[in-house]
């Protein structure tokens, strides 16, 4: 920065030499840089040197003046001031640059936040849906009802000319995995119209107002594509009843719902748009959503029955190399309570097992292992302690025998002492009752038998090893039993306390109402009666199980022996071994 016109020679000179040289007149000129505490010296012979001096060195200056050496004092303050101002300007510039950068990135963020209603709309549009009704098996009633919708989408003119009104909104109701989404797609596929889908939860985002504008976007898009199907999955996440949330409620959700209601009203009856929505919680939907003109058509999609399960299994084995010996009817009978998605998963797991074993065809063996994996978890390492094996075997066989007595021999699907991930020991698989699954009703008798079965492991241990030798092997079963007993007493009114519901529904807490009322619902007195009743029912059930097993002690010991030898008893073996010996 302090550029000098000198180029320096290598010759070195000391301070005293310099003084001498000044006196003897060898020096042409001196450049003095006070702030750097040095001088540049130009000799008459052309040599140039740099010499450090003291701060504010007067001696050199005096000598130079005395001997008439040309002296130039460098105005370093000016230069350093210039340097300083340069430095401060650069700091200032860097500062400005930083601010600009920060502003730019935040504005990018902001534009992303406010732009994503348009740019990143998450609804998926499929123009050529490949799903057909053949792909949806086991739900004939739902499929039949939806055919009308297809007719409308295919030939809207026919309906319009007659002035007929076709429902704008169809609500598919049913447990998860029963094929609601699949049905919606099949309708789009069959009628050859575009399918626009969005999960209701995606409407609601961090930013207020986004949900409502997404609803608007969705319907705008649908109008462009009409005729088409809009599918809103899990509509309960925005369609919940309004105005009852804690602390003013969830405004964003309400705005979104309001917008949805407006849009549903906004398009004309015959605009060619049909809105399908799916939920498994129709009970919590806002009444406004269900009124005529909106989602006035409700179609229940239930868990498939025996025949339905067989059909679903065959749909999902179409693309797989199934061995001719496999009877899907048999597998349907062993998968009571499975949803379409569970069955699809079963066939997929079977194919995976098949591939892993490097077999060409999927056999019963592969399906069996897949079923085990899905229902009772993966095999973990073997139990080696013979004592533990015995305890587990008695636990499992105890449950199987009580189930056979209470629900029939057919109810036992499999007993195993092979440990599975996530359980203490073995497992007894009990088929749920087909009627129960299809009707959804559960009787007091069935609940009692569930409790007795759950406590049967403890019962078996008690009678075989004695009261003081029982283990904690059945903890999960005990807690399962206690939960059922509590529900019987406080929810279903199945105890001597009477037909009183003492548990506020969980969803009330959702809605906020229940939070404040809950406390005062049960008097202290009643609450101790509930506890007493729960304990009493549990004890009676354990006693019943003990009685059943004592009556069947011979069978119990025999089955345990088989189980210890071969580790698994399947339903066929259980049937043959039990049918003669079982005392009901
Ligand atoms: P939901 O929407 O009712 O939760 P999905 O329609 O998403 O269930 O079903 C998930 C998967 O399960 C489907 O992709 C399909 O493979 C299978 N599935 C479910 N129900 C059926 C059915 N009735 N017939 C054939 N496959 C089914
Ligand atoms: Mg779905």
Coordinates of C-alpha atoms and ligand atoms in Angstrom, one line a residue:
X1 CA 0.0 0.0 0.0
X2 CA 2.8 2.3 0.8
X3 CA 4.3 1.9 -2.5
X4 CA 7.6 3.5 -2.9
X5 CA 9.5 4.4 -5.9
X6 CA 12.5 2.7 -4.5
X7 CA 13.8 -0.6 -5.4
X8 CA 16.1 -1.7 -2.6
X9 CA 19.7 -2.8 -2.8
X10 CA 20.8 -5.7 -0.6
X11 CA 23.4 -3.6 1.1
X12 CA 22.8 -3.3 4.8
X13 CA 23.4 -0.3 6.7
X14 CA 23.1 0.4 10.4
X15 CA 21.7 3.5 12.1
X16 CA 25.1 4.9 13.0
X17 CA 26.3 4.3 9.4
X18 CA 23.4 6.2 8.3
X19 CA 24.2 9.2 10.5
X20 CA 27.7 9.1 9.2
X21 CA 26.6 8.9 5.7
X22 CA 24.3 11.9 6.1
X23 CA 27.1 13.9 7.5
X24 CA 29.6 12.9 4.8
X25 CA 27.0 13.9 2.2
X26 CA 26.6 10.5 0.5
X27 CA 22.9 10.6 0.7
X28 CA 20.7 12.1 -2.0
X29 CA 17.3 11.9 -0.3
X30 CA 15.4 10.4 2.6
X31 CA 11.7 9.3 2.7
X32 CA 10.4 9.2 6.2
X33 CA 7.4 7.1 7.1
X34 CA 6.6 8.1 10.7
X35 CA 3.9 5.5 11.4
X36 CA 5.9 2.7 10.1
X37 CA 9.0 3.8 12.0
X38 CA 11.3 3.5 9.0
X39 CA 12.9 5.5 6.4
X40 CA 13.9 4.9 2.8
X41 CA 17.3 6.2 2.0
X42 CA 18.5 6.9 -1.5
X43 CA 22.3 7.1 -1.8
X44 CA 24.0 9.3 -4.3
X45 CA 25.6 6.2 -5.9
X46 CA 22.1 4.9 -6.6
X47 CA 21.8 2.5 -3.6
X48 CA 18.5 2.3 -1.8
X49 CA 18.0 1.0 1.6
X50 CA 15.3 0.8 4.2
X51 CA 16.3 1.5 7.8
X52 CA 14.2 1.1 11.0
X53 CA 14.2 4.2 13.2
X54 CA 12.8 5.2 16.6
X55 CA 9.3 6.5 16.8
X56 CA 9.3 10.2 16.1
X57 CA 13.0 10.2 15.5
X58 CA 14.2 13.8 15.6
X59 CA 17.9 13.0 15.3
X60 CA 17.7 11.9 11.7
X61 CA 15.5 14.8 10.8
X62 CA 17.8 17.3 12.3
X63 CA 20.8 15.7 10.6
X64 CA 19.1 15.6 7.3
X65 CA 18.1 19.3 7.5
X66 CA 21.6 20.3 8.7
X67 CA 23.2 18.5 5.8
X68 CA 20.7 19.6 3.3
X69 CA 19.5 16.1 2.4
X70 CA 16.2 16.1 0.6
X71 CA 13.7 15.0 3.1
X72 CA 10.1 13.9 2.3
X73 CA 7.8 13.1 5.1
X74 CA 5.2 10.7 4.0
X75 CA 1.7 11.8 5.1
X76 CA 1.0 8.5 6.5
X77 CA -2.0 9.6 8.5
X78 CA -3.7 10.5 5.3
X79 CA -2.8 7.2 3.9
X80 CA -3.7 5.3 7.0
X81 CA -6.9 7.2 7.1
X82 CA -7.4 6.2 3.6
X83 CA -6.6 2.7 4.6
X84 CA -8.9 2.9 7.5
X85 CA -11.7 4.3 5.5
X86 CA -11.1 1.5 2.9
X87 CA -11.3 -1.1 5.7
X88 CA -14.5 0.4 7.1
X89 CA -16.0 0.6 3.6
X90 CA -15.2 -3.0 3.0
X91 CA -16.7 -4.0 6.4
X92 CA -19.7 -1.9 5.4
X93 CA -19.9 -3.6 2.1
X94 CA -19.6 -7.1 3.6
X95 CA -22.3 -6.1 6.0
X96 CA -24.6 -5.0 3.2
X97 CA -23.8 -8.1 1.3
X98 CA -24.7 -10.3 4.2
X99 CA -28.0 -8.5 4.7
X100 CA -28.8 -8.9 1.1
X101 CA -28.0 -12.6 1.2
X102 CA -30.1 -13.1 4.4
X103 CA -33.0 -11.1 2.9
X104 CA -32.8 -13.1 -0.3
X105 CA -32.8 -16.4 1.5
X106 CA -35.7 -15.4 3.7
X107 CA -37.6 -14.0 0.8
X108 CA -37.1 -17.3 -1.0
X109 CA -38.4 -19.1 2.1
X110 CA -41.3 -16.8 2.4
X111 CA -42.2 -17.2 -1.3
X112 CA -41.9 -20.9 -0.8
X113 CA -44.2 -20.8 2.2
X114 CA -46.8 -18.7 0.5
X115 CA -46.3 -20.1 -3.0
X116 CA -46.7 -23.7 -2.1
X117 CA -50.4 -23.5 -2.2
X118 CA -50.0 -23.2 -5.9
X119 CA -46.6 -24.7 -6.7
X120 CA -46.4 -27.7 -4.5
X121 CA -50.0 -28.8 -4.4
X122 CA -49.8 -32.4 -3.3
X123 CA -52.8 -33.7 -5.0
X124 CA -52.1 -36.5 -7.4
X125 CA -53.8 -36.6 -10.7
X126 CA -53.9 -39.8 -12.7
X127 CA -55.4 -39.4 -16.1
X128 CA -55.5 -43.1 -17.1
X129 CA -56.3 -45.1 -14.1
X130 CA -55.6 -48.8 -14.6
X131 CA -57.7 -50.1 -11.7
X132 CA -60.9 -51.9 -12.6
X133 CA -63.7 -53.5 -10.6
X134 CA -62.1 -56.9 -11.1
X135 CA -59.2 -55.7 -8.9
X136 CA -61.6 -55.1 -6.0
X137 CA -62.9 -58.4 -4.7
X138 CA -65.2 -59.3 -1.8
X139 CA -67.1 -56.1 -1.5
X140 CA -70.0 -56.7 -3.9
X141 CA -72.5 -54.4 -2.3
X142 CA -70.3 -51.4 -2.4
X143 CA -69.3 -52.1 -6.0
X144 CA -72.9 -52.4 -7.0
X145 CA -73.8 -49.1 -5.5
X146 CA -70.9 -47.4 -7.1
X147 CA -71.9 -48.6 -10.6
X148 CA -74.5 -45.8 -10.7
X149 CA -71.8 -43.3 -10.3
X150 CA -69.9 -44.8 -13.2
X151 CA -72.9 -44.6 -15.4
X152 CA -73.2 -40.9 -14.7
X153 CA -69.6 -40.2 -15.3
X154 CA -69.7 -42.1 -18.6
X155 CA -72.8 -40.6 -20.0
X156 CA -73.6 -37.4 -18.1
X157 CA -75.8 -36.2 -21.0
X158 CA -78.3 -39.0 -20.4
X159 CA -78.9 -37.9 -16.9
X160 CA -78.8 -34.2 -17.6
X161 CA -81.5 -34.6 -20.3
X162 CA -83.8 -36.2 -17.8
X163 CA -83.0 -33.6 -15.2
X164 CA -81.9 -36.3 -12.8
X165 CA -79.6 -35.4 -10.0
X166 CA -76.7 -37.6 -9.3
X167 CA -75.0 -37.4 -5.9
X168 CA -72.1 -35.1 -5.8
X169 CA -70.5 -36.7 -2.8
X170 CA -70.1 -40.3 -1.9
X171 CA -68.6 -41.2 1.5
X172 CA -66.9 -44.6 1.7
X173 CA -66.9 -45.8 5.3
X174 CA -65.0 -48.8 6.6
X175 CA -62.0 -50.1 8.6
X176 CA -58.5 -49.4 7.2
X177 CA -57.4 -51.6 4.4
X178 CA -60.8 -52.8 3.2
X179 CA -60.3 -51.3 -0.2
X180 CA -61.8 -47.8 -0.1
X181 CA -59.0 -46.1 -2.0
X182 CA -59.0 -49.1 -4.4
X183 CA -62.8 -48.7 -5.0
X184 CA -62.4 -45.0 -5.7
X185 CA -59.7 -45.7 -8.2
X186 CA -61.7 -48.5 -9.8
X187 CA -64.6 -46.0 -10.4
X188 CA -62.2 -43.7 -12.2
X189 CA -60.7 -46.5 -14.2
X190 CA -64.1 -48.0 -15.2
X191 CA -65.5 -44.7 -16.3
X192 CA -62.3 -43.5 -17.9
X193 CA -62.2 -40.2 -16.2
X194 CA -59.2 -38.6 -14.5
X195 CA -58.7 -39.3 -10.8
X196 CA -57.5 -36.5 -8.5
X197 CA -56.7 -37.6 -5.0
X198 CA -55.4 -35.9 -1.9
X199 CA -55.2 -37.0 1.8
X200 CA -57.3 -34.7 3.9
X201 CA -54.4 -34.2 6.3
X202 CA -52.4 -32.5 3.5
X203 CA -54.9 -29.6 3.4
X204 CA -53.9 -28.5 6.8
X205 CA -50.4 -27.1 7.0
X206 CA -48.3 -24.9 9.2
X207 CA -49.6 -21.7 7.6
X208 CA -53.1 -20.5 8.2
X209 CA -55.1 -20.2 5.1
X210 CA -53.2 -22.7 3.1
X211 CA -55.8 -25.5 3.6
X212 CA -58.6 -23.4 2.3
X213 CA -56.7 -22.3 -0.7
X214 CA -55.7 -25.8 -1.4
X215 CA -59.3 -26.8 -1.4
X216 CA -59.9 -24.0 -3.9
X217 CA -57.0 -25.2 -6.1
X218 CA -58.3 -28.7 -6.0
X219 CA -61.7 -27.8 -7.2
X220 CA -60.3 -25.4 -9.8
X221 CA -58.2 -28.3 -11.2
X222 CA -61.2 -30.6 -11.1
X223 CA -63.3 -28.1 -13.1
X224 CA -60.5 -28.0 -15.7
X225 CA -60.5 -31.8 -16.0
X226 CA -64.3 -32.4 -15.7
X227 CA -65.7 -35.0 -15.9
X228 CA -63.5 -36.4 -13.2
X229 CA -63.3 -37.8 -9.7
X230 CA -62.0 -36.1 -6.7
X231 CA -60.9 -38.4 -3.9
X232 CA -60.3 -37.1 -0.4
X233 CA -58.8 -39.8 1.8
X234 CA -59.1 -39.8 5.6
X235 CA -61.6 -37.0 5.4
X236 CA -62.1 -37.1 9.2
X237 CA -58.9 -35.3 9.7
X238 CA -60.5 -32.1 8.5
X239 CA -64.2 -33.0 8.6
X240 CA -64.4 -33.3 12.4
X241 CA -67.2 -31.4 14.1
X242 CA -66.5 -27.7 14.3
X243 CA -66.6 -25.3 17.1
X244 CA -65.9 -27.6 20.0
X245 CA -62.1 -27.4 20.2
X246 CA -60.3 -26.4 23.3
X247 CA -59.2 -22.7 23.4
X248 CA -61.1 -21.6 20.3
X249 CA -60.6 -24.7 18.3
X250 CA -58.4 -25.4 15.4
X251 CA -59.1 -22.4 13.2
X252 CA -57.1 -23.7 10.3
X253 CA -59.0 -26.9 10.1
X254 CA -62.3 -25.1 10.4
X255 CA -61.5 -22.7 7.6
X256 CA -60.5 -25.6 5.5
X257 CA -63.7 -27.4 6.2
X258 CA -65.7 -24.3 5.6
X259 CA -64.0 -23.9 2.2
X260 CA -64.7 -27.5 1.4
X261 CA -68.4 -27.1 2.2
X262 CA -68.5 -24.0 0.1
X263 CA -66.9 -25.7 -2.8
X264 CA -69.2 -28.7 -2.5
X265 CA -72.1 -26.3 -2.8
X266 CA -70.4 -24.2 -5.4
X267 CA -70.3 -26.6 -8.4
X268 CA -73.4 -27.4 -10.3
X269 CA -75.1 -30.7 -9.9
X270 CA -74.3 -31.8 -13.3
X271 CA -70.8 -30.4 -13.8
X272 CA -69.4 -33.9 -14.1
X273 CA -67.4 -33.8 -10.9
X274 CA -68.0 -36.4 -8.2
X275 CA -66.3 -36.1 -4.9
X276 CA -65.5 -39.4 -3.1
X277 CA -64.2 -39.4 0.4
X278 CA -63.1 -42.1 2.7
X279 CA -63.1 -42.4 6.5
X280 CA -63.2 -45.0 9.2
X281 CA -64.6 -42.5 11.7
X282 CA -68.0 -41.4 10.2
X283 CA -69.2 -40.8 13.8
X284 CA -67.0 -37.8 14.3
X285 CA -67.8 -36.0 11.0
X286 CA -69.4 -32.6 11.0
X287 CA -73.2 -32.9 10.3
X288 CA -72.9 -30.2 7.7
X289 CA -70.7 -32.4 5.6
X290 CA -73.2 -35.2 5.6
X291 CA -76.3 -33.2 4.7
X292 CA -78.1 -33.8 1.4
X293 CA -76.3 -32.1 -1.5
X294 CA -72.9 -32.8 0.0
X295 CA -71.8 -36.3 1.1
X296 CA -75.3 -37.6 1.1
X297 CA -74.5 -41.1 -0.2
X298 CA -72.8 -43.3 2.3
X299 CA -71.4 -46.7 1.3
X300 CA -70.1 -49.1 3.9
X301 CA -67.0 -51.1 3.0
X302 CA -66.9 -54.0 5.5
X303 CA -64.2 -56.5 6.3
X304 CA -64.6 -59.3 3.8
X305 CA -66.4 -62.6 4.7
X306 CA -65.2 -66.1 3.9
X307 CA -66.1 -65.9 0.3
X308 CA -64.8 -62.4 -0.1
X309 CA -61.5 -63.4 1.4
X310 CA -61.2 -66.2 -1.0
X311 CA -61.8 -63.9 -3.9
X312 CA -59.4 -61.3 -2.6
X313 CA -56.7 -64.0 -2.2
X314 CA -57.2 -65.1 -5.7
X315 CA -57.0 -61.6 -7.1
X316 CA -53.7 -61.2 -5.3
X317 CA -52.3 -64.5 -6.5
X318 CA -53.1 -63.9 -10.2
X319 CA -49.7 -62.5 -10.9
X320 CA -47.9 -65.1 -8.7
X321 CA -46.9 -68.7 -9.4
X322 CA -49.3 -70.4 -7.1
X323 CA -49.0 -74.2 -6.8
X324 CA -52.1 -76.1 -8.0
X325 CA -52.4 -77.8 -4.7
X326 CA -53.0 -74.6 -2.7
X327 CA -56.7 -74.3 -1.7
X328 CA -57.4 -70.6 -1.2
X329 CA -60.7 -71.5 0.4
X330 CA -58.8 -73.1 3.2
X331 CA -56.6 -70.1 3.7
X332 CA -59.7 -67.9 3.6
X333 CA -61.1 -69.9 6.5
X334 CA -57.9 -69.3 8.5
X335 CA -57.8 -65.6 8.0
X336 CA -61.0 -64.5 9.8
X337 CA -60.9 -60.8 10.5
X338 CA -58.3 -60.0 7.8
X339 CA -58.8 -56.9 5.7
X340 CA -58.1 -56.8 1.9
X341 CA -54.8 -55.1 2.6
X342 CA -53.9 -57.9 5.1
X343 CA -54.7 -60.5 2.6
X344 CA -52.7 -58.7 -0.1
X345 CA -49.8 -58.6 2.3
X346 CA -50.2 -62.3 3.1
X347 CA -49.8 -63.2 -0.6
X348 CA -46.9 -60.9 -1.0
X349 CA -45.1 -62.3 2.0
X350 CA -45.8 -65.8 0.7
X351 CA -44.2 -64.9 -2.6
X352 CA -41.2 -63.5 -0.7
X353 CA -40.8 -66.7 1.3
X354 CA -41.1 -68.7 -1.9
X355 CA -38.4 -66.6 -3.5
X356 CA -36.2 -66.9 -0.5
X357 CA -36.5 -70.7 -0.6
X358 CA -35.8 -70.6 -4.3
X359 CA -38.9 -72.5 -5.0
X360 CA -40.7 -72.2 -8.3
X361 CA -44.3 -72.2 -6.9
X362 CA -45.9 -70.8 -3.8
X363 CA -47.0 -73.7 -1.7
X364 CA -49.1 -74.1 1.5
X365 CA -45.8 -74.1 3.4
X366 CA -44.9 -70.7 2.2
X367 CA -48.3 -69.3 3.0
X368 CA -48.2 -70.9 6.4
X369 CA -44.9 -69.2 7.3
X370 CA -46.1 -65.9 5.9
X371 CA -49.3 -66.1 8.0
X372 CA -47.2 -66.8 11.1
X373 CA -45.0 -63.9 10.4
X374 CA -48.0 -61.6 10.0
X375 CA -50.0 -62.8 12.9
X376 CA -47.5 -63.8 15.5
X377 CA -44.3 -62.2 14.4
X378 CA -40.9 -63.5 13.3
X379 CA -39.3 -66.5 14.9
X380 CA -36.6 -65.5 17.3
X381 CA -34.0 -67.7 18.9
X382 CA -35.0 -71.0 20.4
X383 CA -35.8 -71.4 24.1
X384 CA -33.1 -73.7 25.4
X385 CA -34.1 -74.0 29.1
X386 CA -36.3 -77.2 29.4
X387 CA -38.0 -75.7 32.5
X388 CA -39.0 -72.6 30.7
X389 CA -40.2 -74.6 27.7
X390 CA -42.5 -76.5 30.0
X391 CA -43.9 -73.4 31.6
X392 CA -44.6 -71.9 28.3
X393 CA -46.1 -75.1 26.9
X394 CA -48.6 -75.3 29.9
X395 CA -49.5 -71.6 29.4
X396 CA -50.3 -72.1 25.7
X397 CA -52.1 -75.4 26.0
X398 CA -54.1 -74.0 28.8
X399 CA -55.4 -71.2 26.7
X400 CA -56.1 -73.6 23.8
X401 CA -58.2 -75.9 26.0
X402 CA -60.2 -73.2 27.5
X403 CA -60.9 -71.8 24.0
X404 CA -61.9 -75.2 22.8
X405 CA -64.3 -75.6 25.7
X406 CA -65.8 -72.1 25.4
X407 CA -65.8 -71.5 21.6
X408 CA -65.4 -75.0 20.1
X409 CA -62.5 -77.0 19.0
X410 CA -62.4 -75.2 15.6
X411 CA -61.5 -72.0 17.3
X412 CA -57.9 -73.1 17.9
X413 CA -55.8 -72.4 14.9
X414 CA -52.3 -73.1 16.1
X415 CA -50.3 -73.6 19.3
X416 CA -46.6 -73.1 19.3
X417 CA -43.8 -72.7 21.9
X418 CA -41.4 -71.3 19.3
X419 CA -40.7 -67.9 20.6
X420 CA -41.7 -65.0 18.4
X421 CA -40.3 -61.5 18.4
X422 CA -42.2 -59.4 20.8
X423 CA -43.5 -62.1 23.0
X424 CA -42.2 -63.8 26.1
X425 CA -42.7 -67.3 24.8
X426 CA -44.9 -69.2 22.5
X427 CA -48.3 -68.4 21.1
X428 CA -51.8 -69.8 20.8
X429 CA -53.6 -68.5 17.8
X430 CA -57.3 -68.4 18.2
X431 CA -59.6 -67.6 15.3
X432 CA -62.1 -64.8 15.9
X433 CA -65.7 -65.7 15.4
X434 CA -66.9 -65.1 11.8
X435 CA -70.3 -63.8 12.9
X436 CA -68.6 -61.4 15.3
X437 CA -66.5 -60.0 12.6
X438 CA -69.3 -59.5 10.2
X439 CA -71.8 -58.2 12.6
X440 CA -69.5 -56.2 14.7
X441 CA -71.5 -57.1 17.8
X442 CA -69.9 -58.7 20.8
X443 CA -71.9 -60.5 23.5
X444 CA -71.3 -60.7 27.2
X445 CA -70.7 -64.4 26.9
X446 CA -67.9 -63.9 24.3
X447 CA -66.2 -61.2 26.4
X448 CA -66.3 -63.5 29.4
X449 CA -64.8 -66.4 27.3
X450 CA -62.0 -64.0 26.1
X451 CA -61.1 -63.2 29.7
X452 CA -61.1 -66.8 30.7
X453 CA -58.9 -67.7 27.8
X454 CA -56.5 -64.9 28.5
X455 CA -56.2 -66.0 32.2
X456 CA -55.9 -69.7 31.3
X457 CA -52.2 -69.6 31.2
X458 CA -52.1 -68.5 34.8
X459 CA -54.7 -71.1 35.6
X460 CA -52.6 -73.9 34.1
X461 CA -49.5 -72.8 35.9
X462 CA -51.4 -72.6 39.2
X463 CA -52.8 -76.2 39.0
X464 CA -49.6 -77.8 37.6
X465 CA -46.9 -76.0 39.5
X466 CA -48.8 -74.8 42.6
X467 CA -49.8 -71.3 43.7
X468 CA -46.4 -70.2 44.9
X469 CA -44.6 -71.3 41.7
X470 CA -46.5 -69.2 39.2
X471 CA -44.4 -67.0 36.9
X472 CA -44.9 -63.7 35.2
X473 CA -45.2 -65.6 31.9
X474 CA -48.7 -64.4 31.4
X475 CA -48.4 -60.7 32.1
X476 CA -49.5 -59.6 28.7
X477 CA -52.5 -61.9 28.9
X478 CA -53.4 -60.5 32.3
X479 CA -53.3 -56.9 31.2
X480 CA -55.3 -57.8 28.1
X481 CA -57.9 -59.5 30.3
X482 CA -58.0 -56.5 32.7
X483 CA -58.7 -54.1 29.8
X484 CA -61.6 -56.2 28.6
X485 CA -63.0 -56.4 32.2
X486 CA -62.7 -52.6 32.6
X487 CA -64.6 -52.0 29.3
X488 CA -67.3 -54.5 30.3
X489 CA -67.9 -52.6 33.6
X490 CA -67.4 -49.0 32.6
X491 CA -68.5 -49.0 28.9
X492 CA -70.9 -51.8 28.1
X493 CA -72.8 -52.0 31.3
X494 CA -72.1 -55.7 31.7
X495 CA -71.6 -55.8 35.5
X496 CA -73.9 -55.5 38.5
X497 CA -73.1 -51.8 38.6
X498 CA -75.6 -51.6 35.8
X499 CA -76.1 -50.2 32.3
X500 CA -74.1 -47.0 33.0
X501 CA -71.4 -45.7 30.7
X502 CA -68.7 -44.3 33.0
X503 CA -65.9 -43.7 30.5
X504 CA -66.2 -40.6 28.4
X505 CA -65.5 -41.5 24.8
X506 CA -62.0 -40.9 23.7
X507 CA -62.9 -38.7 20.9
X508 CA -64.6 -36.3 23.3
X509 CA -61.1 -35.4 24.5
X510 CA -60.3 -34.7 20.9
X511 CA -63.1 -32.3 20.6
X512 CA -62.3 -30.7 23.9
X513 CA -65.6 -31.0 25.5
X514 CA -64.7 -34.0 27.6
X515 CA -61.6 -32.5 29.1
X516 CA -63.4 -30.4 31.5
X517 CA -66.3 -32.6 32.3
X518 CA -64.4 -35.8 32.8
X519 CA -63.4 -35.2 36.4
X520 CA -66.8 -34.9 37.8
X521 CA -68.2 -37.9 35.9
X522 CA -67.5 -40.6 38.5
X523 CA -68.1 -40.3 42.2
X524 CA -65.3 -41.7 44.5
X525 CA -67.7 -44.2 45.8
X526 CA -68.6 -45.5 42.3
X527 CA -65.0 -45.5 41.3
X528 CA -64.1 -47.9 44.1
X529 CA -67.1 -50.0 43.2
X530 CA -65.7 -50.2 39.7
X531 CA -62.4 -51.4 40.9
X532 CA -64.0 -54.0 43.1
X533 CA -66.1 -55.2 40.3
X534 CA -63.1 -55.5 38.0
X535 CA -61.2 -57.5 40.6
X536 CA -64.2 -59.7 41.2
X537 CA -64.8 -60.6 37.5
X538 CA -61.1 -61.3 37.0
X539 CA -61.0 -63.6 40.0
X540 CA -64.2 -65.5 39.0
X541 CA -62.8 -65.9 35.4
X542 CA -59.5 -67.3 36.7
X543 CA -61.5 -69.7 38.9
X544 CA -63.6 -70.8 35.9
X545 CA -60.4 -71.4 33.8
X546 CA -58.9 -73.5 36.7
X547 CA -62.0 -75.6 36.8
X548 CA -62.0 -76.2 33.1
X549 CA -58.4 -77.2 33.1
X550 CA -58.7 -79.4 36.2
X551 CA -61.5 -81.3 34.4
X552 CA -59.2 -81.7 31.4
X553 CA -55.9 -82.4 33.2
X554 CA -55.2 -85.5 31.2
X555 CA -55.7 -83.7 27.9
X556 CA -53.6 -80.8 29.2
X557 CA -50.6 -83.1 30.1
X558 CA -50.9 -85.0 26.8
X559 CA -50.9 -81.9 24.6
X560 CA -48.0 -80.4 26.5
X561 CA -46.0 -83.5 25.9
X562 CA -46.7 -83.3 22.2
X563 CA -45.9 -79.7 22.1
X564 CA -42.6 -80.2 23.9
X565 CA -41.7 -82.8 21.4
X566 CA -42.7 -81.1 18.2
X567 CA -42.9 -77.5 19.2
X568 CA -46.1 -76.8 17.2
X569 CA -49.6 -78.2 17.1
X570 CA -51.6 -77.2 14.1
X571 CA -55.4 -77.0 14.0
X572 CA -55.7 -80.5 12.4
X573 CA -53.6 -82.2 15.1
X574 CA -55.4 -80.3 17.8
X575 CA -58.7 -81.5 16.5
X576 CA -57.7 -85.2 16.3
X577 CA -56.1 -85.1 19.8
X578 CA -58.9 -83.2 21.5
X579 CA -62.1 -84.4 20.0
X580 CA -62.4 -87.5 22.2
X581 CA -60.7 -86.3 25.4
X582 CA -62.2 -82.8 25.8
X583 CA -64.6 -82.5 28.6
X584 CA -66.9 -79.6 28.3
Ligands
LIG1 P1 -58.3 -48.4 2.5 O1 -58.3 -47.2 1.6 O2 -59.7 -48.9 2.7 O3 -57.6 -48.2 3.7 P2 -56.9 -49.5 0.3 O4 -57.9 -49.4 -0.8 O5 -55.8 -48.5 0.3 O6 -57.6 -49.5 1.7 O7 -56.2 -50.9 0.2 C1 -54.9 -51.2 0.3 C2 -54.5 -52.4 -0.5 O8 -55.1 -53.6 0.0 C3 -54.9 -52.2 -1.9 O9 -54.0 -51.6 -2.7 C4 -55.1 -53.7 -2.4 O10 -53.9 -54.2 -2.8 C5 -55.5 -54.4 -1.1 N1 -57.0 -54.5 -1.0 C6 -57.8 -53.9 -0.1 N2 -59.0 -54.3 -0.2 C7 -59.1 -55.1 -1.3 C8 -60.1 -55.8 -2.0 N3 -61.4 -55.7 -1.6 N4 -59.8 -56.5 -3.1 C9 -58.6 -56.6 -3.5 N5 -57.5 -56.0 -2.9 C10 -57.8 -55.2 -1.8
LIG2 MG1 -57.1 -45.6 1.8

